[in-house]
């Protein structure tokens, strides 16, 4: 039945009205795990074959699938959770989405409000539960509110600063009849051009060649501004650093001016930024630190310039010479023509700097290759070698979703792609994102192949994603880097000489042994073919075969522990 026919009939359930709005907003997938309070929506989907329900086997997994889809498709994803308990299960994943600024329209079924006073099972204050990790949260109290509130949710989730929004959907509202029209989708141009670009061009042009560093933040990915970022770097012959804790690498890793991601300690960041007179950070939250150090990430005397669509991130922590608010792509399109004539008299100097960058990159990569070659025949695979072989097998085109701390830093250094969209990682710090996010990415990229690199510890937070990948017949290759420990925690502990754990060589709750987890057996139980690799020479062939298979598969790579 068409939308026009339904509306001509006059009355339909709130759930059917919601599906109409979803269809008009271009929603292809609903991610969720249903319960009793979601059954009106599930019933409405029976007559909506153009909207697929992606079944996750746990709510946190559903969140990460929706998160990966939104990032891959670059549009808000629609997520449906199961009342208070399901929303509670989802909170860790929603923290990741909030920190990453992932646009999600999050909904949860609510108990029938007509017997709310009797404290029925499954009743909870969903708005209060959701509010801390949402841009806003609200309960729908009439089916007539659905079109306005749902369209508002889609708009606000994607508007800068992007992030999740929440609607509670009571059962009686979803079952109640309504005659209001579904309405139409609004066309809203959010690409505002930043102000003061003449002043910014003057300030950037006044910095001596070779004394400016660029920081490519995650907003470049959201704004689809990688081509403009490359043009800016080439024009200024400036090295480009990635965020210290990125969701994406929004700059081609094969480009000679790519200098890698910044470290996650303020003192280590300061050591790098101290080589320059100024930094120009594009996108907010680029200098996230994990462990405390006494120094500032931006050394005294280093000027800071910023461009971001999120005014809250400008001048938030470090004093700036000039920060300006605007969409990165639109603003760079306006800035570049202003900057070019101001730099024209230094073309030869910039050309020499670009040539030096080509030489320096070749030297860095040769040194990396030599280090991996030296450890290639070790009896137990070194993380550095595993990372090199994963990068070699994946190549320059296939999307990588990374949540493997033991190899993460190494893998980023081995990437060599002309694409600025190859790599995604978990930014929020809550484990369990990688495997389900890879499922979502594949869906968001029209079921394209994806390689998920995940640590053994992180894999155990969301192994249910294997079932969904098999059920949906998605070409996702899960590469489990297995060191049978919580590597990142143990590494930190070993760096603290005053810890009793170091003196006793005893690290409580950090070893995944006795019994050791059998990942091929786990995968097989969910219909995913798998193999275990213990020799470096077998890593690339196993991953290449997994990608060629065109289906969900798992490769366990046993690597050296800390």
Coordinates of C-alpha atoms in Angstrom, one line a residue:
X1 CA 0.0 0.0 0.0
X2 CA 1.5 3.4 -1.0
X3 CA 1.8 6.4 1.4
X4 CA -0.8 8.2 -0.6
X5 CA -3.3 5.3 -0.3
X6 CA -2.7 5.0 3.5
X7 CA -3.2 8.7 4.1
X8 CA -6.3 8.7 1.9
X9 CA -7.7 6.0 4.1
X10 CA -7.4 8.5 7.0
X11 CA -6.5 6.4 10.1
X12 CA -3.5 4.2 10.8
X13 CA -1.5 3.1 13.8
X14 CA 1.4 5.2 15.2
X15 CA 3.7 2.3 14.3
X16 CA 2.6 2.5 10.6
X17 CA 3.0 6.3 10.6
X18 CA 6.5 5.9 12.0
X19 CA 7.4 3.5 9.2
X20 CA 6.1 6.0 6.6
X21 CA 8.4 8.7 8.0
X22 CA 11.3 6.3 8.0
X23 CA 10.7 5.5 4.4
X24 CA 10.5 9.1 3.4
X25 CA 13.8 9.8 5.3
X26 CA 15.5 7.2 3.2
X27 CA 16.0 4.6 5.9
X28 CA 17.0 1.2 4.5
X29 CA 17.8 -0.6 7.8
X30 CA 16.6 -0.7 11.4
X31 CA 19.2 -2.0 13.8
X32 CA 17.9 -3.7 17.0
X33 CA 17.0 -6.6 19.2
X34 CA 13.3 -6.7 19.8
X35 CA 11.3 -7.3 22.9
X36 CA 7.7 -7.1 23.9
X37 CA 7.5 -3.3 23.8
X38 CA 8.9 -3.2 20.3
X39 CA 6.3 -5.6 18.8
X40 CA 4.1 -2.9 17.3
X41 CA 7.0 -1.6 15.2
X42 CA 8.0 -5.2 14.2
X43 CA 4.4 -5.8 13.1
X44 CA 4.4 -2.6 11.0
X45 CA 7.5 -3.8 9.2
X46 CA 5.7 -6.8 7.9
X47 CA 4.2 -4.6 5.2
X48 CA 7.5 -2.6 4.6
X49 CA 9.7 -5.0 2.6
X50 CA 11.9 -2.0 1.6
X51 CA 13.1 -1.5 5.1
X52 CA 15.3 -4.4 6.5
X53 CA 15.5 -5.2 10.1
X54 CA 19.1 -6.1 11.1
X55 CA 18.9 -8.4 14.0
X56 CA 21.6 -8.1 16.6
X57 CA 21.8 -10.7 19.4
X58 CA 22.5 -8.1 22.1
X59 CA 21.7 -4.3 22.4
X60 CA 25.3 -3.1 22.7
X61 CA 26.0 -5.0 19.5
X62 CA 23.1 -3.3 17.8
X63 CA 24.4 0.1 18.8
X64 CA 27.8 -0.5 17.3
X65 CA 26.2 -1.9 14.1
X66 CA 24.2 1.3 13.7
X67 CA 27.2 3.3 14.5
X68 CA 29.3 1.6 11.8
X69 CA 26.5 2.0 9.3
X70 CA 26.1 5.7 10.0
X71 CA 29.9 6.2 9.6
X72 CA 30.1 4.1 6.5
X73 CA 27.0 5.5 4.8
X74 CA 27.6 9.0 6.1
X75 CA 24.0 9.4 7.2
X76 CA 22.0 9.0 10.4
X77 CA 21.2 5.4 11.4
X78 CA 18.0 4.3 13.0
X79 CA 18.3 2.1 16.1
X80 CA 15.5 0.4 18.1
X81 CA 16.2 -0.9 21.6
X82 CA 14.2 -2.8 24.1
X83 CA 12.8 -0.6 26.9
X84 CA 14.9 0.2 30.1
X85 CA 16.9 -3.0 30.2
X86 CA 17.9 -2.9 26.6
X87 CA 18.7 0.8 26.8
X88 CA 20.9 -0.1 29.8
X89 CA 22.7 -2.8 27.8
X90 CA 23.3 -0.2 25.1
X91 CA 24.8 2.5 27.2
X92 CA 28.4 1.6 26.7
X93 CA 28.0 1.6 23.0
X94 CA 26.1 4.9 23.1
X95 CA 29.0 6.5 25.0
X96 CA 31.2 5.5 22.0
X97 CA 28.7 7.1 19.6
X98 CA 28.5 10.3 21.7
X99 CA 32.3 10.7 21.8
X100 CA 32.6 10.0 18.1
X101 CA 29.7 12.3 17.2
X102 CA 28.0 9.5 15.3
X103 CA 24.5 10.6 14.1
X104 CA 22.1 8.1 15.5
X105 CA 18.3 8.2 15.9
X106 CA 17.9 6.0 19.0
X107 CA 14.5 4.7 20.0
X108 CA 13.3 2.3 22.6
X109 CA 9.9 0.7 23.2
X110 CA 8.2 1.8 26.4
X111 CA 5.5 0.1 28.4
X112 CA 1.9 1.0 27.7
X113 CA 1.4 4.3 29.6
X114 CA -2.2 3.4 30.5
X115 CA -1.0 1.2 33.4
X116 CA 2.2 3.1 34.3
X117 CA 0.8 3.9 37.7
X118 CA 0.8 0.1 38.6
X119 CA 4.6 -0.2 38.1
X120 CA 4.3 -2.9 35.4
X121 CA 7.2 -5.0 34.3
X122 CA 9.5 -3.4 31.8
X123 CA 8.6 0.2 32.9
X124 CA 11.4 2.7 33.3
X125 CA 12.3 6.3 32.9
X126 CA 13.8 5.9 29.5
X127 CA 14.3 9.7 29.0
X128 CA 16.3 10.0 32.2
X129 CA 18.4 6.9 31.4
X130 CA 19.2 8.1 27.9
X131 CA 19.7 11.8 28.5
X132 CA 23.4 11.8 29.7
X133 CA 24.6 10.4 26.3
X134 CA 22.2 12.1 24.0
X135 CA 22.0 15.5 22.3
X136 CA 18.4 15.4 23.6
X137 CA 15.9 12.8 24.8
X138 CA 12.1 12.8 24.7
X139 CA 9.1 10.5 25.1
X140 CA 6.4 10.5 22.4
X141 CA 3.0 10.9 24.0
X142 CA 0.7 10.9 21.0
X143 CA 0.9 9.3 17.5
X144 CA 0.2 12.8 16.1
X145 CA 3.7 13.8 17.4
X146 CA 5.6 11.2 15.4
X147 CA 6.2 13.0 12.1
X148 CA 7.5 16.2 13.7
X149 CA 9.6 14.5 16.4
X150 CA 11.1 11.9 14.2
X151 CA 12.1 14.3 11.5
X152 CA 13.5 16.6 14.1
X153 CA 15.5 13.7 15.4
X154 CA 17.0 12.9 12.0
X155 CA 17.9 16.6 11.5
X156 CA 19.4 17.1 14.9
X157 CA 21.4 13.9 14.9
X158 CA 23.2 15.0 11.7
X159 CA 23.5 18.7 12.5
X160 CA 26.8 19.9 13.9
X161 CA 27.9 18.8 16.4
X162 CA 26.5 15.5 15.3
X163 CA 25.5 12.8 17.7
X164 CA 22.8 10.5 19.0
X165 CA 19.2 11.7 19.9
X166 CA 16.6 9.6 21.7
X167 CA 12.8 9.0 21.4
X168 CA 10.8 6.7 23.8
X169 CA 8.0 5.0 22.0
X170 CA 5.2 3.7 24.4
X171 CA 3.2 0.7 23.2
X172 CA -0.1 2.5 23.4
X173 CA 1.2 5.4 21.3
X174 CA 2.4 3.0 18.7
X175 CA -1.0 1.2 18.7
X176 CA -3.1 4.3 18.8
X177 CA -4.7 5.6 15.5
X178 CA -3.8 8.9 13.8
X179 CA -4.9 10.9 10.8
X180 CA -2.0 13.3 10.7
X181 CA 0.0 13.2 7.4
X182 CA 3.6 11.9 7.4
X183 CA 4.8 15.2 5.9
X184 CA 7.8 15.7 3.8
X185 CA 11.5 15.6 4.2
X186 CA 13.1 19.1 4.6
X187 CA 16.1 20.1 2.6
X188 CA 18.6 21.9 4.8
X189 CA 22.1 23.1 3.7
X190 CA 24.3 22.9 6.8
X191 CA 27.5 23.8 5.1
X192 CA 28.2 27.2 6.6
X193 CA 31.4 29.0 5.5
X194 CA 33.6 30.1 8.3
X195 CA 34.2 33.8 8.9
X196 CA 37.5 35.7 9.1
X197 CA 39.0 33.6 6.3
X198 CA 41.0 36.6 5.0
X199 CA 42.6 37.0 8.4
X200 CA 43.3 33.3 8.7
X201 CA 44.9 33.3 5.2
X202 CA 47.1 36.2 6.3
X203 CA 48.2 34.4 9.5
X204 CA 48.9 31.1 7.8
X205 CA 50.9 32.9 5.0
X206 CA 53.0 34.7 7.6
X207 CA 54.4 31.4 9.0
X208 CA 57.8 30.5 7.6
X209 CA 57.7 27.5 5.2
X210 CA 58.4 24.3 7.1
X211 CA 57.3 25.7 10.4
X212 CA 53.6 24.9 10.2
X213 CA 52.0 21.5 11.0
X214 CA 48.4 20.5 10.1
X215 CA 46.2 18.3 12.2
X216 CA 43.5 16.4 10.3
X217 CA 40.6 15.7 12.7
X218 CA 37.6 13.5 12.3
X219 CA 35.4 16.3 11.0
X220 CA 37.2 16.1 7.7
X221 CA 35.7 12.7 7.2
X222 CA 32.2 13.8 8.2
X223 CA 32.5 16.9 5.9
X224 CA 33.9 14.8 3.0
X225 CA 36.8 17.3 2.9
X226 CA 39.7 15.0 2.3
X227 CA 40.4 16.4 -1.2
X228 CA 40.5 20.0 0.1
X229 CA 42.7 18.8 3.0
X230 CA 45.2 17.4 0.5
X231 CA 45.1 20.6 -1.5
X232 CA 45.8 22.6 1.6
X233 CA 48.7 20.4 2.7
X234 CA 50.2 20.5 -0.8
X235 CA 49.9 24.3 -1.0
X236 CA 51.6 24.8 2.3
X237 CA 54.0 21.8 2.0
X238 CA 53.0 21.2 5.6
X239 CA 53.2 17.8 7.4
X240 CA 49.8 16.4 8.3
X241 CA 49.3 14.6 11.6
X242 CA 46.2 12.6 12.5
X243 CA 44.3 13.0 15.8
X244 CA 45.8 11.3 18.8
X245 CA 42.7 9.1 19.3
X246 CA 40.9 9.1 15.9
X247 CA 37.7 7.6 14.6
X248 CA 39.2 7.9 11.1
X249 CA 42.3 8.7 9.2
X250 CA 40.9 11.4 6.8
X251 CA 44.0 11.9 4.8
X252 CA 45.6 9.5 2.3
X253 CA 48.2 7.4 4.1
X254 CA 50.2 7.1 0.8
X255 CA 50.7 10.8 0.6
X256 CA 54.3 11.9 1.4
X257 CA 53.1 14.7 3.7
X258 CA 51.2 12.2 5.9
X259 CA 53.2 12.2 9.2
X260 CA 51.1 9.6 11.1
X261 CA 48.8 9.9 14.1
X262 CA 49.8 11.9 17.2
X263 CA 50.6 9.9 20.4
X264 CA 48.2 9.8 23.3
X265 CA 50.4 11.5 26.0
X266 CA 50.6 15.2 26.3
X267 CA 54.4 15.2 26.7
X268 CA 54.8 13.1 23.6
X269 CA 52.5 15.3 21.6
X270 CA 54.4 18.4 22.8
X271 CA 57.7 16.9 21.7
X272 CA 56.3 16.7 18.1
X273 CA 54.4 20.0 18.1
X274 CA 57.5 21.8 19.6
X275 CA 59.2 21.3 16.2
X276 CA 56.9 24.0 14.7
X277 CA 56.0 27.6 15.2
X278 CA 52.3 27.0 14.6
X279 CA 49.6 24.3 14.2
X280 CA 46.4 24.5 12.2
X281 CA 43.9 22.0 13.6
X282 CA 40.9 21.1 11.3
X283 CA 38.2 19.5 13.3
X284 CA 37.9 19.4 17.1
X285 CA 39.1 17.0 19.7
X286 CA 42.4 16.3 18.0
X287 CA 44.6 16.2 21.0
X288 CA 42.9 13.6 23.2
X289 CA 45.2 12.2 25.9
X290 CA 44.8 8.9 27.8
X291 CA 47.4 9.0 30.6
X292 CA 48.3 12.1 32.6
X293 CA 51.6 14.0 32.1
X294 CA 52.5 17.3 33.6
X295 CA 53.3 19.3 30.5
X296 CA 50.8 20.8 28.1
X297 CA 50.3 19.1 24.7
X298 CA 50.9 22.5 23.0
X299 CA 54.3 23.9 24.1
X300 CA 54.7 27.6 24.9
X301 CA 55.4 29.7 21.8
X302 CA 53.5 27.4 19.4
X303 CA 50.5 29.3 17.9
X304 CA 47.2 27.5 17.5
X305 CA 44.7 28.0 14.7
X306 CA 41.5 26.1 14.4
X307 CA 38.6 25.4 12.0
X308 CA 35.6 23.4 13.2
X309 CA 31.9 23.2 12.8
X310 CA 31.6 22.7 16.6
X311 CA 32.1 26.0 18.4
X312 CA 32.4 24.2 21.7
X313 CA 35.8 22.8 20.6
X314 CA 37.4 26.2 19.7
X315 CA 39.7 27.6 22.3
X316 CA 38.4 25.0 24.7
X317 CA 41.8 23.9 26.2
X318 CA 44.5 25.9 24.4
X319 CA 44.7 29.6 23.6
X320 CA 44.3 30.3 19.9
X321 CA 45.6 32.9 17.6
X322 CA 42.4 32.5 15.5
X323 CA 39.7 29.9 15.6
X324 CA 36.7 30.1 13.3
X325 CA 33.4 28.2 13.0
X326 CA 32.3 26.6 9.8
X327 CA 31.9 23.4 7.7
X328 CA 35.4 22.3 6.9
X329 CA 34.8 21.5 3.2
X330 CA 32.9 24.6 2.4
X331 CA 35.4 26.7 4.4
X332 CA 38.5 25.2 2.7
X333 CA 36.9 25.8 -0.7
X334 CA 36.7 29.5 0.3
X335 CA 40.1 29.6 2.0
X336 CA 42.3 28.0 -0.7
X337 CA 41.7 30.7 -3.3
X338 CA 42.6 33.3 -0.7
X339 CA 45.8 31.5 0.4
X340 CA 47.3 30.8 -3.0
X341 CA 48.2 34.3 -4.1
X342 CA 49.7 35.0 -0.6
X343 CA 52.1 32.1 -1.1
X344 CA 53.0 32.5 -4.8
X345 CA 56.4 34.0 -4.2
X346 CA 57.6 30.9 -2.3
X347 CA 56.8 28.2 -4.8
X348 CA 60.4 27.0 -5.1
X349 CA 60.7 26.7 -1.3
X350 CA 57.5 24.7 -1.0
X351 CA 58.5 22.5 -3.9
X352 CA 61.8 21.7 -2.1
X353 CA 59.8 20.8 1.1
X354 CA 57.5 18.5 -0.8
X355 CA 60.5 16.7 -2.3
X356 CA 62.1 16.3 1.2
X357 CA 58.8 14.8 2.4
X358 CA 59.0 12.2 -0.4
X359 CA 62.5 11.2 0.6
X360 CA 61.7 11.1 4.4
X361 CA 58.6 8.9 3.8
X362 CA 60.7 6.4 1.8
X363 CA 63.3 6.3 4.5
X364 CA 60.6 5.7 7.2
X365 CA 59.0 2.9 5.3
X366 CA 62.3 1.2 4.6
X367 CA 63.1 1.3 8.3
X368 CA 59.7 -0.2 9.1
X369 CA 60.1 -2.9 6.6
X370 CA 63.5 -3.8 7.9
X371 CA 62.3 -4.1 11.4
X372 CA 59.4 -6.4 10.3
X373 CA 61.7 -8.5 8.2
X374 CA 64.1 -9.0 11.1
X375 CA 61.3 -10.4 13.3
X376 CA 59.5 -12.3 10.5
X377 CA 60.9 -15.8 11.5
X378 CA 60.4 -15.4 15.2
X379 CA 58.8 -18.6 16.7
X380 CA 55.8 -16.5 17.9
X381 CA 54.5 -13.8 15.7
X382 CA 55.5 -10.3 16.8
X383 CA 52.7 -7.6 16.8
X384 CA 54.8 -5.5 14.4
X385 CA 55.0 -8.4 11.9
X386 CA 51.3 -9.2 12.3
X387 CA 50.4 -5.6 11.5
X388 CA 52.6 -5.5 8.4
X389 CA 51.1 -8.7 7.1
X390 CA 47.5 -7.5 7.7
X391 CA 48.2 -4.3 5.9
X392 CA 49.8 -6.2 3.0
X393 CA 46.9 -8.6 2.7
X394 CA 44.2 -5.9 2.9
X395 CA 45.8 -3.7 0.3
X396 CA 44.9 -0.1 -0.4
X397 CA 41.2 -0.2 -1.1
X398 CA 39.3 -2.5 1.4
X399 CA 37.9 -0.8 4.4
X400 CA 39.6 -1.6 7.8
X401 CA 37.7 -1.4 11.1
X402 CA 40.3 -1.5 13.9
X403 CA 39.9 -2.4 17.6
X404 CA 43.1 -4.3 18.2
X405 CA 45.3 -2.4 20.7
X406 CA 48.3 -4.7 20.4
X407 CA 48.7 -4.0 16.7
X408 CA 46.8 -0.7 16.2
X409 CA 49.8 1.7 16.3
X410 CA 51.8 -0.5 14.0
X411 CA 49.0 -1.1 11.5
X412 CA 48.5 2.7 11.1
X413 CA 52.2 3.1 10.2
X414 CA 52.0 0.4 7.5
X415 CA 48.9 1.7 5.8
X416 CA 49.6 2.9 2.2
X417 CA 46.4 4.0 0.5
X418 CA 45.5 6.9 -1.8
X419 CA 42.0 6.8 -0.2
X420 CA 41.2 8.9 2.8
X421 CA 38.3 6.6 3.7
X422 CA 40.0 3.3 4.3
X423 CA 40.5 3.3 8.1
X424 CA 38.1 3.5 11.0
X425 CA 38.7 3.0 14.7
X426 CA 36.9 3.1 18.0
X427 CA 37.1 6.6 19.6
X428 CA 35.0 6.3 22.7
X429 CA 37.2 3.9 24.6
X430 CA 34.4 1.4 25.4
X431 CA 35.3 -2.1 24.1
X432 CA 33.1 -4.1 21.9
X433 CA 32.7 -1.7 19.0
X434 CA 34.9 -3.2 16.3
X435 CA 33.2 -6.4 15.3
X436 CA 29.6 -5.1 15.1
X437 CA 30.8 -1.8 13.6
X438 CA 32.4 -3.8 10.8
X439 CA 29.0 -5.3 10.0
X440 CA 27.4 -1.9 9.9
X441 CA 30.2 -0.5 7.7
X442 CA 29.7 -3.2 5.2
X443 CA 25.9 -2.4 5.1
X444 CA 26.7 1.3 4.9
X445 CA 29.0 0.7 1.9
X446 CA 26.4 -1.4 0.0
X447 CA 27.7 -4.7 1.3
X448 CA 31.3 -4.0 0.3
X449 CA 34.1 -6.2 1.8
X450 CA 35.4 -5.0 5.2
X451 CA 38.3 -6.3 7.3
X452 CA 37.8 -6.0 11.1
X453 CA 41.0 -6.3 13.1
X454 CA 40.1 -6.9 16.7
X455 CA 41.9 -7.9 19.9
X456 CA 41.0 -11.1 21.6
X457 CA 39.8 -9.2 24.7
X458 CA 37.6 -6.7 22.7
X459 CA 36.2 -9.6 20.6
X460 CA 34.7 -11.1 23.7
X461 CA 32.5 -8.0 24.3
X462 CA 30.5 -8.5 21.1
X463 CA 31.1 -11.9 19.5
X464 CA 27.3 -11.9 18.6
X465 CA 28.3 -9.8 15.6
X466 CA 29.6 -13.0 14.0
X467 CA 26.1 -14.4 13.8
X468 CA 24.6 -11.3 12.2
X469 CA 27.4 -11.2 9.6
X470 CA 26.7 -14.8 8.7
X471 CA 22.9 -14.3 8.8
X472 CA 23.2 -11.2 6.4
X473 CA 25.8 -13.0 4.3
X474 CA 28.2 -10.0 4.6
X475 CA 31.7 -10.1 3.2
X476 CA 33.4 -9.3 6.5
X477 CA 36.7 -10.8 7.4
X478 CA 37.3 -10.8 11.2
X479 CA 41.0 -10.9 12.1
X480 CA 41.4 -11.7 15.8
X481 CA 44.8 -10.6 17.1
X482 CA 45.2 -13.1 20.0
X483 CA 47.8 -12.6 22.7
X484 CA 45.6 -14.2 25.4
X485 CA 45.8 -11.1 27.6
X486 CA 44.6 -7.5 28.2
X487 CA 47.8 -6.2 26.5
X488 CA 47.2 -2.5 26.9
X489 CA 46.6 -2.8 30.6
X490 CA 49.6 -5.1 31.3
X491 CA 51.9 -2.8 29.2
X492 CA 50.8 0.1 31.3
X493 CA 51.4 -1.8 34.6
X494 CA 54.8 -2.9 33.5
X495 CA 55.7 0.7 32.9
X496 CA 55.1 1.6 36.6
X497 CA 58.2 0.5 38.4
X498 CA 56.7 1.3 41.8
X499 CA 53.7 -1.1 41.3
X500 CA 53.7 -4.3 43.4
X501 CA 52.4 -6.1 40.3
X502 CA 55.7 -5.4 38.6
X503 CA 57.9 -6.6 41.5
X504 CA 55.8 -9.8 41.9
X505 CA 55.4 -10.2 38.1
X506 CA 51.7 -10.9 38.8
X507 CA 49.0 -9.1 36.9
X508 CA 45.6 -9.8 38.3
X509 CA 42.7 -10.2 35.8
X510 CA 44.8 -9.6 32.7
X511 CA 45.4 -13.1 31.3
X512 CA 42.8 -14.8 29.1
X513 CA 44.1 -18.4 29.7
X514 CA 43.1 -21.5 31.6
X515 CA 41.2 -22.0 29.5
X516 CA 42.4 -20.2 26.4
X517 CA 39.5 -19.0 24.2
X518 CA 39.0 -21.1 21.1
X519 CA 38.0 -18.5 18.5
X520 CA 37.6 -20.8 15.5
X521 CA 35.2 -22.9 17.6
X522 CA 33.3 -19.8 18.7
X523 CA 33.1 -18.6 15.0
X524 CA 31.9 -22.1 13.9
X525 CA 29.1 -22.1 16.5
X526 CA 27.7 -19.0 14.7
X527 CA 28.1 -20.3 11.2
X528 CA 31.3 -18.5 10.4
X529 CA 34.2 -20.5 8.8
X530 CA 37.5 -19.8 10.6
X531 CA 41.2 -20.8 10.8
X532 CA 44.0 -20.2 13.3
X533 CA 47.4 -18.9 12.1
X534 CA 50.6 -19.3 14.1
X535 CA 53.2 -18.5 11.4
X536 CA 53.8 -15.1 10.0
X537 CA 54.0 -16.4 6.5
X538 CA 50.4 -17.7 6.7
X539 CA 48.8 -14.4 7.8
X540 CA 48.5 -12.7 4.4
X541 CA 47.3 -15.8 2.5
X542 CA 44.6 -16.5 5.1
X543 CA 43.3 -12.9 5.0
X544 CA 43.4 -12.7 1.2
X545 CA 41.5 -16.0 1.0
X546 CA 38.9 -14.7 3.5
X547 CA 38.4 -11.5 1.5
X548 CA 38.0 -13.6 -1.8
X549 CA 35.4 -15.8 -0.2
X550 CA 32.9 -13.0 -0.3
X551 CA 31.3 -14.1 3.0
X552 CA 31.8 -13.8 6.7
X553 CA 34.9 -15.5 8.0
X554 CA 37.4 -15.3 10.8
X555 CA 41.2 -15.6 11.0
X556 CA 42.8 -15.9 14.4
X557 CA 46.4 -14.7 14.5
X558 CA 48.3 -15.9 17.6
X559 CA 50.8 -13.2 18.5
X560 CA 53.4 -12.7 21.2
X561 CA 52.2 -11.6 24.6
X562 CA 53.6 -8.6 26.5

